[in-house]
mmCIF file of C-alpha atoms in Angstrom:
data_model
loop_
_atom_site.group_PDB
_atom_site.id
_atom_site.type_symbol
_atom_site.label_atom_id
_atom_site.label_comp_id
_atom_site.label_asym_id
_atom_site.label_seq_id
_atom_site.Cartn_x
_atom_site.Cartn_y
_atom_site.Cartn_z
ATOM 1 C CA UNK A 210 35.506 -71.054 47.041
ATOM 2 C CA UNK A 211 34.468 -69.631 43.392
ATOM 3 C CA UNK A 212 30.898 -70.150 43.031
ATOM 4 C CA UNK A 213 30.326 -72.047 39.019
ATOM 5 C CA UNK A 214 27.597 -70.007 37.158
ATOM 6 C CA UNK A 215 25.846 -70.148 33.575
ATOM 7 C CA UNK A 216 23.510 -67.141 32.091
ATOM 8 C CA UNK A 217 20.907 -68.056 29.250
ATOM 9 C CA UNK A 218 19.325 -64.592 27.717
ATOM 10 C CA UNK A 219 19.976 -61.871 24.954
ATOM 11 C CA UNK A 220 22.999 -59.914 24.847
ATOM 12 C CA UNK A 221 22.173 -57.403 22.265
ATOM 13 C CA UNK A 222 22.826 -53.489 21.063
ATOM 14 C CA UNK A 223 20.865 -50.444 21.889
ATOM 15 C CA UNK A 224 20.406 -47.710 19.975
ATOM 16 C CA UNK A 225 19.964 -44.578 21.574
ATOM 17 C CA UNK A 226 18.811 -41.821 20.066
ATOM 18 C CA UNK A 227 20.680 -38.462 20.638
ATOM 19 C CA UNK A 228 20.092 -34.848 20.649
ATOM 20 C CA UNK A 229 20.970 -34.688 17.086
ATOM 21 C CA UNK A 230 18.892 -37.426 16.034
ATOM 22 C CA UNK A 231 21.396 -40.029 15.461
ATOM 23 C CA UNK A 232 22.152 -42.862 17.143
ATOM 24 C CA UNK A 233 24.623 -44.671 19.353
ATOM 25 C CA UNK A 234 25.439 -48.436 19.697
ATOM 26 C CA UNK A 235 25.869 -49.509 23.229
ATOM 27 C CA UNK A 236 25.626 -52.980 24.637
ATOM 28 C CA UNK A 237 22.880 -54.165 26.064
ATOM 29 C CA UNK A 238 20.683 -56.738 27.273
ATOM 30 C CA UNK A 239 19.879 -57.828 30.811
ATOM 31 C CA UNK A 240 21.182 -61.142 30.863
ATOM 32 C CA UNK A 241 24.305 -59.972 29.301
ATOM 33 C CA UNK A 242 24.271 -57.102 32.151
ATOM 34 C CA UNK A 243 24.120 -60.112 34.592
ATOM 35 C CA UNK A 244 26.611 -62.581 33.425
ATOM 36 C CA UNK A 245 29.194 -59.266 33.342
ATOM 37 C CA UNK A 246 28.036 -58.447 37.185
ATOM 38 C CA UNK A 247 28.790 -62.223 38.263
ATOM 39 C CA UNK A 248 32.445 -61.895 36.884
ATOM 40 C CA UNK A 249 32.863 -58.485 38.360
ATOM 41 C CA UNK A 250 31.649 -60.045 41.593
ATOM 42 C CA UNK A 251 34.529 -62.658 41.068
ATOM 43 C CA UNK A 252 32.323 -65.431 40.227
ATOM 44 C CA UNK A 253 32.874 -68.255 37.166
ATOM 45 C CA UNK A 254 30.439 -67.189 35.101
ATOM 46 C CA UNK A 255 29.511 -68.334 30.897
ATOM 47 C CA UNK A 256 27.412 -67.104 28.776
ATOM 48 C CA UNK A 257 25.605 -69.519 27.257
ATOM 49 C CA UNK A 258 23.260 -67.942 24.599
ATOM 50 C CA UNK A 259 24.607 -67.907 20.706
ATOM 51 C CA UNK A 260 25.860 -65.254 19.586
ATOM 52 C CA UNK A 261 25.903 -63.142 16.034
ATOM 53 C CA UNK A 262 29.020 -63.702 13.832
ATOM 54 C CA UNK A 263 28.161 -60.044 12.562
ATOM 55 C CA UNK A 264 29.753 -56.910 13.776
ATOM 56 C CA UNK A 265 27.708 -55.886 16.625
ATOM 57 C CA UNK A 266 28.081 -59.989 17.703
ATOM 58 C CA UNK A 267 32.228 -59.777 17.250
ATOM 59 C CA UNK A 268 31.871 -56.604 19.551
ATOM 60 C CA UNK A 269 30.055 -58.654 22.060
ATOM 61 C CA UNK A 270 31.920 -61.584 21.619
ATOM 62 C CA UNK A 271 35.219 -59.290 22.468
ATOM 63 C CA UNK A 272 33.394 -57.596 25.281
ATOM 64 C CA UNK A 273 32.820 -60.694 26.757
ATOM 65 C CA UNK A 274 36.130 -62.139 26.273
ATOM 66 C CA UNK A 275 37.820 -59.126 28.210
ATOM 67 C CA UNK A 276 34.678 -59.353 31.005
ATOM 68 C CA UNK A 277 36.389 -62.959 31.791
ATOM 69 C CA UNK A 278 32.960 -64.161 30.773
ATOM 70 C CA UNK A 279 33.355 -67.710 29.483
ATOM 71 C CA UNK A 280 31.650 -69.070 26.301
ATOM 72 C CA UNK A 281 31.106 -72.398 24.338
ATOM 73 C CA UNK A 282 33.358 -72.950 21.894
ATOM 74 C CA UNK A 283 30.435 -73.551 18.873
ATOM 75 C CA UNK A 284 28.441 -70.468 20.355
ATOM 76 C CA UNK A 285 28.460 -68.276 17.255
ATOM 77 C CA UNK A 286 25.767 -67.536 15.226
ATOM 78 C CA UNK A 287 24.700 -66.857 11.408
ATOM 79 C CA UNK A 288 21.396 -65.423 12.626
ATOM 80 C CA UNK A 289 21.776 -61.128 13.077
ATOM 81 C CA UNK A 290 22.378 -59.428 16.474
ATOM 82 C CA UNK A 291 19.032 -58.556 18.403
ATOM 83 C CA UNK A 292 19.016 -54.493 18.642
ATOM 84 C CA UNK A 293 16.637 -52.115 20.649
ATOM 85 C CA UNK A 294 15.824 -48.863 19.044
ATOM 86 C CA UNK A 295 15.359 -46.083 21.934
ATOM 87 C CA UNK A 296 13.849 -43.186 21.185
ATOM 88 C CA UNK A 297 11.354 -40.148 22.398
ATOM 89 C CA UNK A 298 7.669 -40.338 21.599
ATOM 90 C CA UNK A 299 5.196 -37.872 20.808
ATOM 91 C CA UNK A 300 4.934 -36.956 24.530
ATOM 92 C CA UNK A 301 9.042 -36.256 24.753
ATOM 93 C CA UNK A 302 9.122 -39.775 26.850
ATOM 94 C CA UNK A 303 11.435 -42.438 26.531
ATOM 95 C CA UNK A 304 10.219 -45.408 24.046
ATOM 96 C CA UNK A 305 11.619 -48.339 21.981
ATOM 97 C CA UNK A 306 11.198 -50.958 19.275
ATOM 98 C CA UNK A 307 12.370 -54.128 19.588
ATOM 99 C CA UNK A 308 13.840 -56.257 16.324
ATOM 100 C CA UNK A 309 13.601 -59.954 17.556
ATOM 101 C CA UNK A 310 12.747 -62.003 14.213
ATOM 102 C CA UNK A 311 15.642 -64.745 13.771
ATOM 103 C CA UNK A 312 18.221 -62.712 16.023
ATOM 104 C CA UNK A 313 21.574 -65.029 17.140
ATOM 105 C CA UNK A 314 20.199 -65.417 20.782
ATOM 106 C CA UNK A 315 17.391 -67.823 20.099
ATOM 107 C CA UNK A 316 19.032 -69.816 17.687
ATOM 108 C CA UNK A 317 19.460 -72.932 19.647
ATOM 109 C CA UNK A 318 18.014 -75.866 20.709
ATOM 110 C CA UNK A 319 17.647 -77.518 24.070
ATOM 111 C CA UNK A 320 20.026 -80.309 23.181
ATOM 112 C CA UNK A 321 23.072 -77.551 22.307
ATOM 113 C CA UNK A 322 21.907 -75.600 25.418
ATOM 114 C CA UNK A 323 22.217 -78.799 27.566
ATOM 115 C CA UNK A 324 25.316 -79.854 25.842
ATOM 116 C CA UNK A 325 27.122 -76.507 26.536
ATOM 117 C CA UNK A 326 26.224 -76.574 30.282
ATOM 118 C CA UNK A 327 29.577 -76.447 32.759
ATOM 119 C CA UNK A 328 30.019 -79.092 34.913
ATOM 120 C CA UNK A 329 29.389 -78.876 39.186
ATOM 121 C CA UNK A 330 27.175 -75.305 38.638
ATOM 122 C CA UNK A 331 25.964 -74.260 41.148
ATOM 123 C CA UNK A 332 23.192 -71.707 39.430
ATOM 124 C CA UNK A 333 21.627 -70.929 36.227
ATOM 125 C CA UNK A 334 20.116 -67.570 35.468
ATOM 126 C CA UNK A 335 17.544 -66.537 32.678
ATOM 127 C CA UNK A 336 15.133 -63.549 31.859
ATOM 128 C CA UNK A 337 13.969 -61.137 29.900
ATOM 129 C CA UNK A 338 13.731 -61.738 26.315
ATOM 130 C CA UNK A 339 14.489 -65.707 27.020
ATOM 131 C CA UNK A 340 10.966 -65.679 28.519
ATOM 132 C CA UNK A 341 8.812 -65.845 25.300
ATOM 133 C CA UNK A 342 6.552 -68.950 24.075
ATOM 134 C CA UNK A 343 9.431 -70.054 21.490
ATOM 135 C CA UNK A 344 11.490 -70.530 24.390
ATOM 136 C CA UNK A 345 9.922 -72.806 26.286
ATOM 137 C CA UNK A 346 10.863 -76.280 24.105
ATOM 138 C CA UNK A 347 14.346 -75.204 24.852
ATOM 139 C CA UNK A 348 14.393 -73.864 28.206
ATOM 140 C CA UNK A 349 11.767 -76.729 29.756
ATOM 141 C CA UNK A 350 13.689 -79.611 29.291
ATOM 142 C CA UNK A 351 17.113 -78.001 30.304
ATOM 143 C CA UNK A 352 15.320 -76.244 33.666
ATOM 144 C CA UNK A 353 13.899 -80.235 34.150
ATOM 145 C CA UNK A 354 17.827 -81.413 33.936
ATOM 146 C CA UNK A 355 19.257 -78.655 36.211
ATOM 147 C CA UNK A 356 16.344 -79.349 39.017
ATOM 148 C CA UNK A 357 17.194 -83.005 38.833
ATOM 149 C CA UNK A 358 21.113 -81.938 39.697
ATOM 150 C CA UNK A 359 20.383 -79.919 42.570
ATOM 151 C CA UNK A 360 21.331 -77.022 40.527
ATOM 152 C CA UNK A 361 19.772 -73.651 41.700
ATOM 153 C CA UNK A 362 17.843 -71.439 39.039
ATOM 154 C CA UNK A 363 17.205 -67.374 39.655
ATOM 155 C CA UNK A 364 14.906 -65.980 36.545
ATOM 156 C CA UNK A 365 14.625 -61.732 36.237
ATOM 157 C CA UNK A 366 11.023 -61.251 34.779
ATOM 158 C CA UNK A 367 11.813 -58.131 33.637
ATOM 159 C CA UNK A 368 8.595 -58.045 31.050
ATOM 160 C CA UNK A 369 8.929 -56.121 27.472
ATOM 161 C CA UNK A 370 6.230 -54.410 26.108
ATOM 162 C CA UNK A 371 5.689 -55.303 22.023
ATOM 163 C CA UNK A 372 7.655 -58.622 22.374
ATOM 164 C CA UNK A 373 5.469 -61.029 21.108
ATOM 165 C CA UNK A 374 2.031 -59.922 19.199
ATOM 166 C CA UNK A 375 0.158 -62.466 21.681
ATOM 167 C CA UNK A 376 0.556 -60.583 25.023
ATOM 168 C CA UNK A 377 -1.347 -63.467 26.697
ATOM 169 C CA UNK A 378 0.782 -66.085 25.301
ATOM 170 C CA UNK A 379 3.810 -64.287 26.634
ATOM 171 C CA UNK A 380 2.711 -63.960 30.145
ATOM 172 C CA UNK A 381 1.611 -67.766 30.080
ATOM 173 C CA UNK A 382 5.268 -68.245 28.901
ATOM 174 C CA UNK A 383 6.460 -66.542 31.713
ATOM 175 C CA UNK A 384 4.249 -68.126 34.082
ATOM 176 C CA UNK A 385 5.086 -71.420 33.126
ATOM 177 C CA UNK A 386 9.023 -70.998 33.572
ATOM 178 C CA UNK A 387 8.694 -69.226 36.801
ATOM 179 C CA UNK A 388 7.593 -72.629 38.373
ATOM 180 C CA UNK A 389 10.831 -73.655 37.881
ATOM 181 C CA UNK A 390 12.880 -70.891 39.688
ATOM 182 C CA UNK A 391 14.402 -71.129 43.123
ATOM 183 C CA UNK A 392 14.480 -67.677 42.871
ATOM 184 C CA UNK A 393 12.547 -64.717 40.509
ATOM 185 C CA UNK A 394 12.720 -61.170 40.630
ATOM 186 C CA UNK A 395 9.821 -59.201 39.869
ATOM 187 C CA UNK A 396 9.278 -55.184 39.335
ATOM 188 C CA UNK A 397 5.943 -53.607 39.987
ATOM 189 C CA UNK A 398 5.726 -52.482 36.626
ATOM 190 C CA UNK A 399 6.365 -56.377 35.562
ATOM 191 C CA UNK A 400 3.450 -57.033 37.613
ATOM 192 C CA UNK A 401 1.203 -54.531 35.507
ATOM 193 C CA UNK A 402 2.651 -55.819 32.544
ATOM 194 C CA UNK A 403 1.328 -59.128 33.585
ATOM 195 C CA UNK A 404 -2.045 -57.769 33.749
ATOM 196 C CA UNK A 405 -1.959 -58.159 37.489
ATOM 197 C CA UNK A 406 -3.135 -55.840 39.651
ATOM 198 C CA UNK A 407 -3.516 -54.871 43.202
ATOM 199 C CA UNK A 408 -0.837 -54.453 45.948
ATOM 200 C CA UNK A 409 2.521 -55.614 44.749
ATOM 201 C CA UNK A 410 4.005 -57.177 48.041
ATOM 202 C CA UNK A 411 0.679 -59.573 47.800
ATOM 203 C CA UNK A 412 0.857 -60.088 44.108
ATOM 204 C CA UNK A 413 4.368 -61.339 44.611
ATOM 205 C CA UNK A 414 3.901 -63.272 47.957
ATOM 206 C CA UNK A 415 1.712 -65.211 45.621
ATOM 207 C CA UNK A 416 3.831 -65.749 42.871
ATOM 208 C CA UNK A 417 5.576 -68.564 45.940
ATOM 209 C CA UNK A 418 2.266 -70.524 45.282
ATOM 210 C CA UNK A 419 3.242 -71.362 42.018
ATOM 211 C CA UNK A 420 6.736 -72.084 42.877
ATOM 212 C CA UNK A 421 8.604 -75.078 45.457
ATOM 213 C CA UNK A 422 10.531 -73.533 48.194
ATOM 214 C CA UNK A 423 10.737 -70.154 46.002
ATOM 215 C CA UNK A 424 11.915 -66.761 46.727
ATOM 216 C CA UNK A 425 10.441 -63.813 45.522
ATOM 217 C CA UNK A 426 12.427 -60.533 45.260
ATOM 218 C CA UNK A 427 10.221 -57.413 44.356
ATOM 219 C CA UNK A 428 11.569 -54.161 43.300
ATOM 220 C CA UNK A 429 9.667 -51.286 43.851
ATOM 221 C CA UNK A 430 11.847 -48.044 42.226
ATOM 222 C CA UNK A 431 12.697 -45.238 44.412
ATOM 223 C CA UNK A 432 10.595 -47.195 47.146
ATOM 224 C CA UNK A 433 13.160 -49.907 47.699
ATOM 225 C CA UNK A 434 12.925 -53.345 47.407
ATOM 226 C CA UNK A 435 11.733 -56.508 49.372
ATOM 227 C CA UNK A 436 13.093 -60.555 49.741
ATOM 228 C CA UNK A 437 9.755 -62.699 50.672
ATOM 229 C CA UNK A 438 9.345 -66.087 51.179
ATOM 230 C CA UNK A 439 6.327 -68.072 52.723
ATOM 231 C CA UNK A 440 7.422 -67.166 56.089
ATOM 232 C CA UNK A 441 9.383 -63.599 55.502
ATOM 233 C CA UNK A 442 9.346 -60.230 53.752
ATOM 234 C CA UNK A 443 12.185 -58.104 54.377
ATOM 235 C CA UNK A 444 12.290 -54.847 52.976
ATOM 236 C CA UNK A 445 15.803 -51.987 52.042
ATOM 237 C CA UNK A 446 15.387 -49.204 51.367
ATOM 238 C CA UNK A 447 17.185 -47.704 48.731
ATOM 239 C CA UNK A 448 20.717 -46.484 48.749
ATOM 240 C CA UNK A 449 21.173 -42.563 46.617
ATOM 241 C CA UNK A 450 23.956 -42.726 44.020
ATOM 242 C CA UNK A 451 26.284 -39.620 44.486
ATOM 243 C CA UNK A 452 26.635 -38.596 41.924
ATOM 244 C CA UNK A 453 23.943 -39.414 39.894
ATOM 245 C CA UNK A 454 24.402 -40.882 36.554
ATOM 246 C CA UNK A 455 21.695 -43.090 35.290
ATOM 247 C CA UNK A 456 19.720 -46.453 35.406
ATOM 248 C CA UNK A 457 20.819 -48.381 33.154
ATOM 249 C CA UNK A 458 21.494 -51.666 33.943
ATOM 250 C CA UNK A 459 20.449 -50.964 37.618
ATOM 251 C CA UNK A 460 18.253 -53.579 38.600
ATOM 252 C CA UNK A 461 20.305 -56.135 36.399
ATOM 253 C CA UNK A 462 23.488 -54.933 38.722
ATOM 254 C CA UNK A 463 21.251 -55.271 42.317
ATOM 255 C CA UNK A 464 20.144 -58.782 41.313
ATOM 256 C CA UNK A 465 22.895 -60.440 39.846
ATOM 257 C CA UNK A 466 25.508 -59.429 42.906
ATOM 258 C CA UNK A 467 22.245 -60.037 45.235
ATOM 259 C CA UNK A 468 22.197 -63.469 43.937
ATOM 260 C CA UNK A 469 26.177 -63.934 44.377
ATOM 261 C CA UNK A 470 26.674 -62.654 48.024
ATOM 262 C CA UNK A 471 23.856 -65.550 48.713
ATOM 263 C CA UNK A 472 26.185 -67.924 46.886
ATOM 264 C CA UNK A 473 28.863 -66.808 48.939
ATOM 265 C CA UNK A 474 26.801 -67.513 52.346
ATOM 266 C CA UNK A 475 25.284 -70.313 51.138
ATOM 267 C CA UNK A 476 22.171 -69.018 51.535
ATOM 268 C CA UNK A 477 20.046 -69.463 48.423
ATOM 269 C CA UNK A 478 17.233 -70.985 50.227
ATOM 270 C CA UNK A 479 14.366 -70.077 52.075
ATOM 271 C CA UNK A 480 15.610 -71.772 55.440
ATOM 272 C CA UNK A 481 18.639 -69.146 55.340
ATOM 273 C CA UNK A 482 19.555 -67.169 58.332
ATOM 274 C CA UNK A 483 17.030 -64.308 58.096
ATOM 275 C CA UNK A 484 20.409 -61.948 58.973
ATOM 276 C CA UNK A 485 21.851 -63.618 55.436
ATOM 277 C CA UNK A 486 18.813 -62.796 53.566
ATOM 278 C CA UNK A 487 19.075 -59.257 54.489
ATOM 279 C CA UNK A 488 22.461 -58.595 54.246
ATOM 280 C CA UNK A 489 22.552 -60.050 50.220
ATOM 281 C CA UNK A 490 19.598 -57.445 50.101
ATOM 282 C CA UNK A 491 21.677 -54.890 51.356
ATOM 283 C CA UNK A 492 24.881 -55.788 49.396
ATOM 284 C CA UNK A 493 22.844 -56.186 46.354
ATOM 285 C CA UNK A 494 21.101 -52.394 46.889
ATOM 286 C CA UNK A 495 24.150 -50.921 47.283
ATOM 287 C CA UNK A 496 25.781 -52.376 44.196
ATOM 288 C CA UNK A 497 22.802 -50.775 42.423
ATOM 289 C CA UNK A 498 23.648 -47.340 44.090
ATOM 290 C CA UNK A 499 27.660 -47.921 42.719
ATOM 291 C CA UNK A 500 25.975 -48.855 39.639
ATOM 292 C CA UNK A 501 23.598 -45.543 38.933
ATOM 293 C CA UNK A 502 26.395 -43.200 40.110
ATOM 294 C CA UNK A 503 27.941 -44.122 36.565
ATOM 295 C CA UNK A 504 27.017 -43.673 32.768
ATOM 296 C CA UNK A 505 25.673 -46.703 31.694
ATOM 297 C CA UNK A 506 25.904 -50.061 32.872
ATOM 298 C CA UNK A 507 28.550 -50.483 34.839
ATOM 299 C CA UNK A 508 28.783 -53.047 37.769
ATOM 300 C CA UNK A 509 30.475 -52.566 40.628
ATOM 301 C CA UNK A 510 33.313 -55.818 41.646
ATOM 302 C CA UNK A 511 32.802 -57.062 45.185
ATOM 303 C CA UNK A 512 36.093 -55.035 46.808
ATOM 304 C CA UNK A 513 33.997 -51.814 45.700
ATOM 305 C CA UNK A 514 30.742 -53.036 46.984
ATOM 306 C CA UNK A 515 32.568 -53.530 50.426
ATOM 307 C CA UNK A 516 34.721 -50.889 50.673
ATOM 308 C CA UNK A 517 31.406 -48.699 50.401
ATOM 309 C CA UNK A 518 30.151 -51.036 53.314
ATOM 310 C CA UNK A 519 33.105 -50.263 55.169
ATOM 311 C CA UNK A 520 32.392 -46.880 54.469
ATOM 312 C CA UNK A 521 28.696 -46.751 54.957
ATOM 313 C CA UNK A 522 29.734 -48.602 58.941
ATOM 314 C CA UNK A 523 32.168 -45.487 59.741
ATOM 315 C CA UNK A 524 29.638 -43.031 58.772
#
């Protein structure tokens, strides 16, 4: 069975800057990380969010045609690609700027989201830079339509410092959406981000308070990561990437195939078979490790993530 699945959030360029001071073009943006991790993971995925009909957008556009990712017909945009300047501060640490004003992947309305949405889905997934107060006209009403269809929704907090000028506001945005999820993942640095402090694992069992028969899946860095429900918290630990290349793109690459080896045992739910709940844990912690063993992002498909099962079993 292929599992029907529609991402909503920015697809948009970084620019990193290099030892010389210039600066490279890659593409970026954690929804767009997702929706390429579902079709590695052999799932019919579409990206749903408009994009630029500048150059940048006609290199995601291509991108996305040769990820298998499919896309409304009437989703280009005359509003510029979104692009994320990363740099070194002061201190030698990593840093960036975001440039968000009248960018392709908010220019839309909730009737054109709702319009574009595939048939029999079986999830939709959001995040990131889709989380701000602008957002919420559109994605409200179309998050009201999908509940009403039995439709599952996962949303990846994955807060951004210097998004909107109105921190509060932002985090009220996010708050609100959340109550919609099935499903949210949640970082402990999201959770400071939020202005919330105090011990993460209690900070996000709490989050299920605010949502209906939720799932909470907190990510805690080199300290693993946890699945928690009202009645369960199961924690991995995390799997080492050998070699070691970088992050990028590693949470996006555990959630997304996290979220489709649930799919596969139907087990997007907090009733699931604790042993199902774990395993998609496991599977999706691994893909991570495939994931950071490479430059960049670059998500594992779901014959990789199980031959490294198979080969984690005759170890």
């Amino acid at each position: 069975m292929t599992f029907k699945v529609a991402v909503f959030g920015e697809a948009l360029f970084d620019m990193i800057e290099q030892e010389n001071g210039d600066y490279r073009p890659f593409i970026g943006g954690s929804p767009y990380n997702v929706a390429r991790s579902f079709s590695r993971q052999g799932l019919n995925c579409s990206y749903l969010s408009p994009i630029s009909n500048d150059s940048f957008g006609d290199k995601i556009y291509n991108s996305a045609t040769i990820e298998n990712i499919h896309m409304p017909q009437n989703n280009r945009s005359f509003q510029a690609t979104s692009l994320a300047l990363v740099y070194k501060n002061e201190q030698g640490n990593p840093d960036y700027r975001l440039y968000r004003k009248s960018v392709a992947d908010l220019d839309i309305s909730a009737d054109r989201l709702l319009s574009n949405l595939p048939e029999d889905l079986d999830l939709f997934h959001t995040g990131s830079l889709a989380l701000v107060p602008e957002m919420l006209d559109v994605l409200i009403p179309v998050m009201t339509a999908l509940k009403s269809k039995g439709v599952k929704i996962s949303i990846d907090v994955n807060v951004r410092k210097g998004v909107e000028i109105d921190h509060a506001k932002y985090v009220s945005a996010i708050a609100q959406l959340i109550t919609y999820a099935d499903i949210v993942k949640v970082s402990d640095e999201d959770l400071l981000l939020q202005d919330l402090v105090g011990d993460p694992q209690e900070l996000a069992s709490n989050m299920l308070k605010d949502m209906t028969n939720g799932m909470v899946v907190l990510t805690l860095g080199e300290d693993g990561a946890h699945i928690i429900t009202e009645n369960i918290n199961i924690k991995q630990a995390v799997y080492k990437a050998v070699p070691m290349g970088d992050t990028v793109g590693a949470g996006d690459t555990f959630f997304s195939s996290m979220l489709a080896q649930l799919l596969r045992d139907n087990a997007l739910t907090p009733a699931a078979e604790k042993e199902h709940l774990a395993y998609a844990l496991k599977y999706g912690s691994l893909a991570a490790s495939i994931n950071v063993s490479k430059i960049g992002c670059q998500p594992p498909t779901h014959a990789e993530v199980l031959s490294k099962l198979d080969e984690l079993c005759c170890a």
